Amino acid sequence: MKEKKELAATPFVLFCGDDTISKEQIRSALIEKVTTLHGSCTKELFDPTSETVLNFIEKIMTPSLFNDIRIFQINHLERLSSDDLQQISRLLDYPIDNVYLFMDAGTFSDNRTSQAKKWKNWVKAYKDKVSSNSAVYSCFEFMKPPDYKISEWLTTNVPFFFGRTIAKDCAEHLIDLTGTDLGALYSELQKIDLNIAPKKAIDRDSIDQIVGVSRTTQPYELANALGTKDMKRTMEIIDGLFASAFYAPVCISAIFKHFWALYRIRKYAEQNPDQARMLLNPGRNFNMKKQNELALRFGVAAGLLGENQLNKVYPVIIKPRLVHQARAFKENHHKKIFGWLQEFDIGSKTGKIDPNKKAFELLCYKIIRVEELEKAA
């Protein structure tokens, strides 16, 4: 991890980005380093509800009576006004004995706003200070990776955070169970870390035992397992659904929506076979941008994405491999599946079918085995 190699307890430190987990790890390491260098220190956080930036700067500039080592912290620096940022810039020109200032900033959802542009200029000016005097100024940038790189982020950072390793396939399994929110992932990793032997690798069994047992499965996960014809995972999800609060109409609706999207993807692929081939079998020269653009077209055709939702193609289309799923079910398969779903839905609502676990498992078995059942008919 680059930040780890360049870690230095400089008087002024700027943390940027929305990867709050990595940011907190480095901040804690810096505080520990300051404590190791100087002994105990006092910490004070800027509270915008009770004081102004100017008041806080005055505290920083006021010498300590006992020459204490003091760490001051300002969060959400990007939200401050231009005047406040100018005041901080003036403070940065003159390092103060026994004072460390940690400045923390997030990101803008829209970098085109005037405030975002002013903030970008402020950061550029600060980075110029870092370049000219790295003994006084340092900057750490922590950008949350795109969803398709979260597993890589985990394999890189778990050794740094917990002193243990996690393989990429295990990282992807954890993401499947938890999602891509870094805070949620870190929380689950903490639980695993507390429950397995020191330095032991985080494997699939420990993830299933510690994360999987406490997690409520969702109907959309069942639909995806059916789409991939994963019988083992389907049965696991059904167990989870019936262990919580199974409601047949919601599950049937989720399955129908999923297979309707697969049907529409299949029809689009039939009309655009070259695009489908490029997604199904990308060549060596196939780049991520092209893949995302093609996946967006399939997502729009399926009714899952809008024209301007390129940033969502990975979690919605690429990660679950929806184009591959669509290829696994022919048009006549879809017709049978839609018929079975309608029959189960109407039957469970009218009392003709008891939507118990066995009946639901049979429905799911038929969906996964639709091709074999059709051949046997």
PDB file of C-alpha atoms in Angstrom, residues 63-231:
ATOM      1  CA  PRO A  63       0.609  28.345  22.789  1.00  0.00           C
ATOM      2  CA  SER A  64       0.036  25.609  25.346  1.00  0.00           C
ATOM      3  CA  LEU A  65       0.934  26.556  28.905  1.00  0.00           C
ATOM      4  CA  PHE A  66       2.580  23.186  29.477  1.00  0.00           C
ATOM      5  CA  ASN A  67       4.085  22.673  26.005  1.00  0.00           C
ATOM      6  CA  ASP A  68       1.701  19.786  25.369  1.00  0.00           C
ATOM      7  CA  ILE A  69       1.740  18.058  22.010  1.00  0.00           C
ATOM      8  CA  ARG A  70      -1.612  18.930  20.455  1.00  0.00           C
ATOM      9  CA  ILE A  71      -3.412  17.323  17.485  1.00  0.00           C
ATOM     10  CA  PHE A  72      -6.175  19.376  15.894  1.00  0.00           C
ATOM     11  CA  GLN A  73      -8.584  17.919  13.372  1.00  0.00           C
ATOM     12  CA  ILE A  74     -10.976  19.519  10.869  1.00  0.00           C
ATOM     13  CA  ASN A  75     -13.414  17.227   9.058  1.00  0.00           C
ATOM     14  CA  HIS A  76     -15.328  17.868   5.814  1.00  0.00           C
ATOM     15  CA  LEU A  77     -12.868  20.529   4.760  1.00  0.00           C
ATOM     16  CA  GLU A  78     -14.435  20.604   1.276  1.00  0.00           C
ATOM     17  CA  ARG A  79     -17.672  21.998   2.746  1.00  0.00           C
ATOM     18  CA  LEU A  80     -16.036  25.120   4.143  1.00  0.00           C
ATOM     19  CA  SER A  81     -16.492  28.497   2.517  1.00  0.00           C
ATOM     20  CA  SER A  82     -13.800  30.134   0.403  1.00  0.00           C
ATOM     21  CA  ASP A  83     -13.101  32.603   3.221  1.00  0.00           C
ATOM     22  CA  ASP A  84     -12.597  29.779   5.715  1.00  0.00           C
ATOM     23  CA  LEU A  85     -10.258  27.968   3.337  1.00  0.00           C
ATOM     24  CA  GLN A  86      -8.248  31.163   2.902  1.00  0.00           C
ATOM     25  CA  GLN A  87      -7.919  31.463   6.689  1.00  0.00           C
ATOM     26  CA  ILE A  88      -6.619  27.883   6.860  1.00  0.00           C
ATOM     27  CA  SER A  89      -4.201  28.576   3.986  1.00  0.00           C
ATOM     28  CA  ARG A  90      -2.703  31.462   5.958  1.00  0.00           C
ATOM     29  CA  LEU A  91      -2.304  29.196   8.982  1.00  0.00           C
ATOM     30  CA  LEU A  92      -0.506  26.601   6.849  1.00  0.00           C
ATOM     31  CA  ASP A  93       2.199  29.095   5.951  1.00  0.00           C
ATOM     32  CA  TYR A  94       3.578  29.029   9.510  1.00  0.00           C
ATOM     33  CA  PRO A  95       4.086  25.670  11.305  1.00  0.00           C
ATOM     34  CA  ILE A  96       3.547  25.931  15.048  1.00  0.00           C
ATOM     35  CA  ASP A  97       5.685  24.138  17.616  1.00  0.00           C
ATOM     36  CA  ASN A  98       4.055  21.050  19.174  1.00  0.00           C
ATOM     37  CA  VAL A  99       1.016  21.306  16.888  1.00  0.00           C
ATOM     38  CA  TYR A 100      -0.255  18.820  14.315  1.00  0.00           C
ATOM     39  CA  LEU A 101      -3.204  19.673  12.108  1.00  0.00           C
ATOM     40  CA  PHE A 102      -5.099  16.842  10.409  1.00  0.00           C
ATOM     41  CA  MET A 103      -7.489  17.993   7.690  1.00  0.00           C
ATOM     42  CA  ASP A 104     -10.064  15.566   6.331  1.00  0.00           C
ATOM     43  CA  ALA A 105     -12.055  16.036   3.112  1.00  0.00           C
ATOM     44  CA  GLY A 106     -14.597  13.929   1.226  1.00  0.00           C
ATOM     45  CA  THR A 107     -15.582  14.064  -2.426  1.00  0.00           C
ATOM     46  CA  PHE A 108     -18.177  15.892  -4.504  1.00  0.00           C
ATOM     47  CA  SER A 109     -20.960  14.009  -6.275  1.00  0.00           C
ATOM     48  CA  ASP A 110     -20.744  16.640  -9.016  1.00  0.00           C
ATOM     49  CA  ASN A 111     -17.272  18.041  -9.708  1.00  0.00           C
ATOM     50  CA  ARG A 112     -18.682  20.691 -12.038  1.00  0.00           C
ATOM     51  CA  THR A 113     -20.107  22.914  -9.280  1.00  0.00           C
ATOM     52  CA  SER A 114     -18.360  26.181  -8.429  1.00  0.00           C
ATOM     53  CA  GLN A 115     -17.626  24.962  -4.904  1.00  0.00           C
ATOM     54  CA  ALA A 116     -16.040  21.772  -6.247  1.00  0.00           C
ATOM     55  CA  LYS A 117     -13.841  23.782  -8.612  1.00  0.00           C
ATOM     56  CA  LYS A 118     -12.706  26.122  -5.817  1.00  0.00           C
ATOM     57  CA  TRP A 119     -11.915  23.114  -3.644  1.00  0.00           C
ATOM     58  CA  LYS A 120      -9.901  21.541  -6.467  1.00  0.00           C
ATOM     59  CA  ASN A 121      -7.816  24.714  -6.740  1.00  0.00           C
ATOM     60  CA  TRP A 122      -7.266  24.743  -2.969  1.00  0.00           C
ATOM     61  CA  VAL A 123      -6.048  21.145  -3.011  1.00  0.00           C
ATOM     62  CA  LYS A 124      -3.730  21.926  -5.927  1.00  0.00           C
ATOM     63  CA  ALA A 125      -2.201  24.781  -3.957  1.00  0.00           C
ATOM     64  CA  TYR A 126      -1.768  22.511  -0.932  1.00  0.00           C
ATOM     65  CA  LYS A 127      -0.102  19.820  -3.038  1.00  0.00           C
ATOM     66  CA  ASP A 128       2.345  22.445  -4.267  1.00  0.00           C
ATOM     67  CA  LYS A 129       3.322  22.927  -0.610  1.00  0.00           C
ATOM     68  CA  VAL A 130       3.801  19.165  -0.252  1.00  0.00           C
ATOM     69  CA  SER A 131       6.092  19.136  -3.282  1.00  0.00           C
ATOM     70  CA  SER A 132       8.185  22.017  -1.976  1.00  0.00           C
ATOM     71  CA  ASN A 133       8.416  20.902   1.667  1.00  0.00           C
ATOM     72  CA  SER A 134       7.446  17.291   2.397  1.00  0.00           C
ATOM     73  CA  ALA A 135       8.878  17.554   5.914  1.00  0.00           C
ATOM     74  CA  VAL A 136       6.050  19.932   6.891  1.00  0.00           C
ATOM     75  CA  TYR A 137       3.194  18.994   4.552  1.00  0.00           C
ATOM     76  CA  SER A 138       1.804  15.621   3.500  1.00  0.00           C
ATOM     77  CA  CYS A 139      -1.260  14.501   1.582  1.00  0.00           C
ATOM     78  CA  PHE A 140      -2.970  11.093   1.493  1.00  0.00           C
ATOM     79  CA  GLU A 141      -5.654  10.347  -1.079  1.00  0.00           C
ATOM     80  CA  PHE A 142      -8.129   7.523  -0.493  1.00  0.00           C
ATOM     81  CA  MET A 143     -10.577   7.063  -3.345  1.00  0.00           C
ATOM     82  CA  LYS A 144     -13.142   4.309  -3.030  1.00  0.00           C
ATOM     83  CA  PRO A 145     -12.473   1.903  -5.909  1.00  0.00           C
ATOM     84  CA  PRO A 146     -15.198   1.146  -8.454  1.00  0.00           C
ATOM     85  CA  ASP A 147     -17.351  -1.865  -7.571  1.00  0.00           C
ATOM     86  CA  TYR A 148     -15.521  -4.197  -9.934  1.00  0.00           C
ATOM     87  CA  LYS A 149     -12.248  -3.498  -8.084  1.00  0.00           C
ATOM     88  CA  ILE A 150     -13.539  -3.935  -4.513  1.00  0.00           C
ATOM     89  CA  SER A 151     -12.263  -7.527  -4.353  1.00  0.00           C
ATOM     90  CA  GLU A 152      -8.809  -6.300  -5.388  1.00  0.00           C
ATOM     91  CA  TRP A 153      -9.055  -3.580  -2.710  1.00  0.00           C
ATOM     92  CA  LEU A 154      -9.776  -6.270  -0.114  1.00  0.00           C
ATOM     93  CA  THR A 155      -6.880  -8.530  -1.109  1.00  0.00           C
ATOM     94  CA  THR A 156      -4.534  -5.528  -0.935  1.00  0.00           C
ATOM     95  CA  ASN A 157      -5.795  -3.997   2.310  1.00  0.00           C
ATOM     96  CA  VAL A 158      -6.786  -6.949   4.520  1.00  0.00           C
ATOM     97  CA  PRO A 159      -3.102  -7.788   5.210  1.00  0.00           C
ATOM     98  CA  PHE A 160      -2.514  -4.144   6.172  1.00  0.00           C
ATOM     99  CA  PHE A 161      -5.656  -3.878   8.345  1.00  0.00           C
ATOM    100  CA  PHE A 162      -5.657  -7.288  10.039  1.00  0.00           C
ATOM    101  CA  GLY A 163      -2.290  -8.966   9.455  1.00  0.00           C
ATOM    102  CA  ARG A 164      -3.908 -11.820   7.525  1.00  0.00           C
ATOM    103  CA  THR A 165      -4.692 -12.596   3.877  1.00  0.00           C
ATOM    104  CA  ILE A 166      -7.809 -13.143   1.794  1.00  0.00           C
ATOM    105  CA  ALA A 167      -7.852 -14.710  -1.674  1.00  0.00           C
ATOM    106  CA  LYS A 168      -9.670 -12.925  -4.489  1.00  0.00           C
ATOM    107  CA  ASP A 169     -12.410 -15.573  -4.799  1.00  0.00           C
ATOM    108  CA  CYS A 170     -13.049 -15.369  -1.049  1.00  0.00           C
ATOM    109  CA  ALA A 171     -13.140 -11.573  -1.262  1.00  0.00           C
ATOM    110  CA  GLU A 172     -15.740 -11.822  -4.028  1.00  0.00           C
ATOM    111  CA  HIS A 173     -17.778 -14.246  -1.903  1.00  0.00           C
ATOM    112  CA  LEU A 174     -17.707 -11.784   1.005  1.00  0.00           C
ATOM    113  CA  ILE A 175     -18.873  -9.026  -1.356  1.00  0.00           C
ATOM    114  CA  ASP A 176     -21.718 -11.250  -2.569  1.00  0.00           C
ATOM    115  CA  LEU A 177     -22.884 -11.641   1.028  1.00  0.00           C
ATOM    116  CA  THR A 178     -22.262  -8.098   2.255  1.00  0.00           C
ATOM    117  CA  GLY A 179     -22.325  -5.732  -0.733  1.00  0.00           C
ATOM    118  CA  THR A 180     -19.753  -3.172  -1.824  1.00  0.00           C
ATOM    119  CA  ASP A 181     -20.121  -0.642   0.985  1.00  0.00           C
ATOM    120  CA  LEU A 182     -16.638  -0.375   2.495  1.00  0.00           C
ATOM    121  CA  GLY A 183     -17.972   0.312   5.978  1.00  0.00           C
ATOM    122  CA  ALA A 184     -20.137  -2.829   5.947  1.00  0.00           C
ATOM    123  CA  LEU A 185     -17.277  -4.925   4.567  1.00  0.00           C
ATOM    124  CA  TYR A 186     -14.873  -3.667   7.219  1.00  0.00           C
ATOM    125  CA  SER A 187     -17.412  -4.392   9.959  1.00  0.00           C
ATOM    126  CA  GLU A 188     -17.785  -7.996   8.771  1.00  0.00           C
ATOM    127  CA  LEU A 189     -14.008  -8.370   8.493  1.00  0.00           C
ATOM    128  CA  GLN A 190     -13.659  -7.195  12.094  1.00  0.00           C
ATOM    129  CA  LYS A 191     -16.102  -9.902  13.205  1.00  0.00           C
ATOM    130  CA  ILE A 192     -14.164 -12.548  11.276  1.00  0.00           C
ATOM    131  CA  ASP A 193     -10.863 -11.276  12.684  1.00  0.00           C
ATOM    132  CA  LEU A 194     -12.151 -11.660  16.247  1.00  0.00           C
ATOM    133  CA  ASN A 195     -13.356 -15.215  15.682  1.00  0.00           C
ATOM    134  CA  ILE A 196     -10.523 -16.976  13.862  1.00  0.00           C
ATOM    135  CA  ALA A 197      -6.955 -17.813  14.855  1.00  0.00           C
ATOM    136  CA  PRO A 198      -4.334 -15.035  14.582  1.00  0.00           C
ATOM    137  CA  LYS A 199      -2.748 -14.718  11.126  1.00  0.00           C
ATOM    138  CA  LYS A 200      -5.059 -17.393   9.703  1.00  0.00           C
ATOM    139  CA  ALA A 201      -6.206 -16.565   6.168  1.00  0.00           C
ATOM    140  CA  ILE A 202      -9.823 -15.488   5.760  1.00  0.00           C
ATOM    141  CA  ASP A 203     -11.293 -18.385   3.797  1.00  0.00           C
ATOM    142  CA  ARG A 204     -14.757 -19.230   2.478  1.00  0.00           C
ATOM    143  CA  ASP A 205     -15.645 -21.399   5.479  1.00  0.00           C
ATOM    144  CA  SER A 206     -14.944 -18.614   7.984  1.00  0.00           C
ATOM    145  CA  ILE A 207     -16.937 -16.164   5.852  1.00  0.00           C
ATOM    146  CA  ASP A 208     -19.918 -18.533   5.680  1.00  0.00           C
ATOM    147  CA  GLN A 209     -19.788 -19.376   9.389  1.00  0.00           C
ATOM    148  CA  ILE A 210     -19.401 -15.827  10.696  1.00  0.00           C
ATOM    149  CA  VAL A 211     -21.012 -13.612   8.032  1.00  0.00           C
ATOM    150  CA  GLY A 212     -23.436 -15.945   6.288  1.00  0.00           C
ATOM    151  CA  VAL A 213     -25.254 -17.235   9.372  1.00  0.00           C
ATOM    152  CA  SER A 214     -26.187 -13.761  10.599  1.00  0.00           C
ATOM    153  CA  ARG A 215     -27.259 -12.374   7.257  1.00  0.00           C
ATOM    154  CA  THR A 216     -30.815 -12.252   5.943  1.00  0.00           C
ATOM    155  CA  THR A 217     -31.017 -13.424   2.356  1.00  0.00           C
ATOM    156  CA  GLN A 218     -33.024 -11.424  -0.168  1.00  0.00           C
ATOM    157  CA  PRO A 219     -35.404 -12.543  -2.950  1.00  0.00           C
ATOM    158  CA  TYR A 220     -33.253 -10.929  -5.659  1.00  0.00           C
ATOM    159  CA  GLU A 221     -30.363 -13.193  -4.614  1.00  0.00           C
ATOM    160  CA  LEU A 222     -32.585 -16.211  -5.152  1.00  0.00           C
ATOM    161  CA  ALA A 223     -33.510 -14.942  -8.608  1.00  0.00           C
ATOM    162  CA  ASN A 224     -29.844 -14.574  -9.504  1.00  0.00           C
ATOM    163  CA  ALA A 225     -29.000 -18.063  -8.203  1.00  0.00           C
ATOM    164  CA  LEU A 226     -31.793 -19.471 -10.374  1.00  0.00           C
ATOM    165  CA  GLY A 227     -30.461 -17.547 -13.362  1.00  0.00           C
ATOM    166  CA  THR A 228     -27.028 -19.126 -12.906  1.00  0.00           C
ATOM    167  CA  LYS A 229     -28.613 -22.566 -12.322  1.00  0.00           C
ATOM    168  CA  ASP A 230     -26.764 -22.876  -9.025  1.00  0.00           C
ATOM    169  CA  MET A 231     -28.795 -25.500  -7.170  1.00  0.00           C
TER     170      MET A 231
END
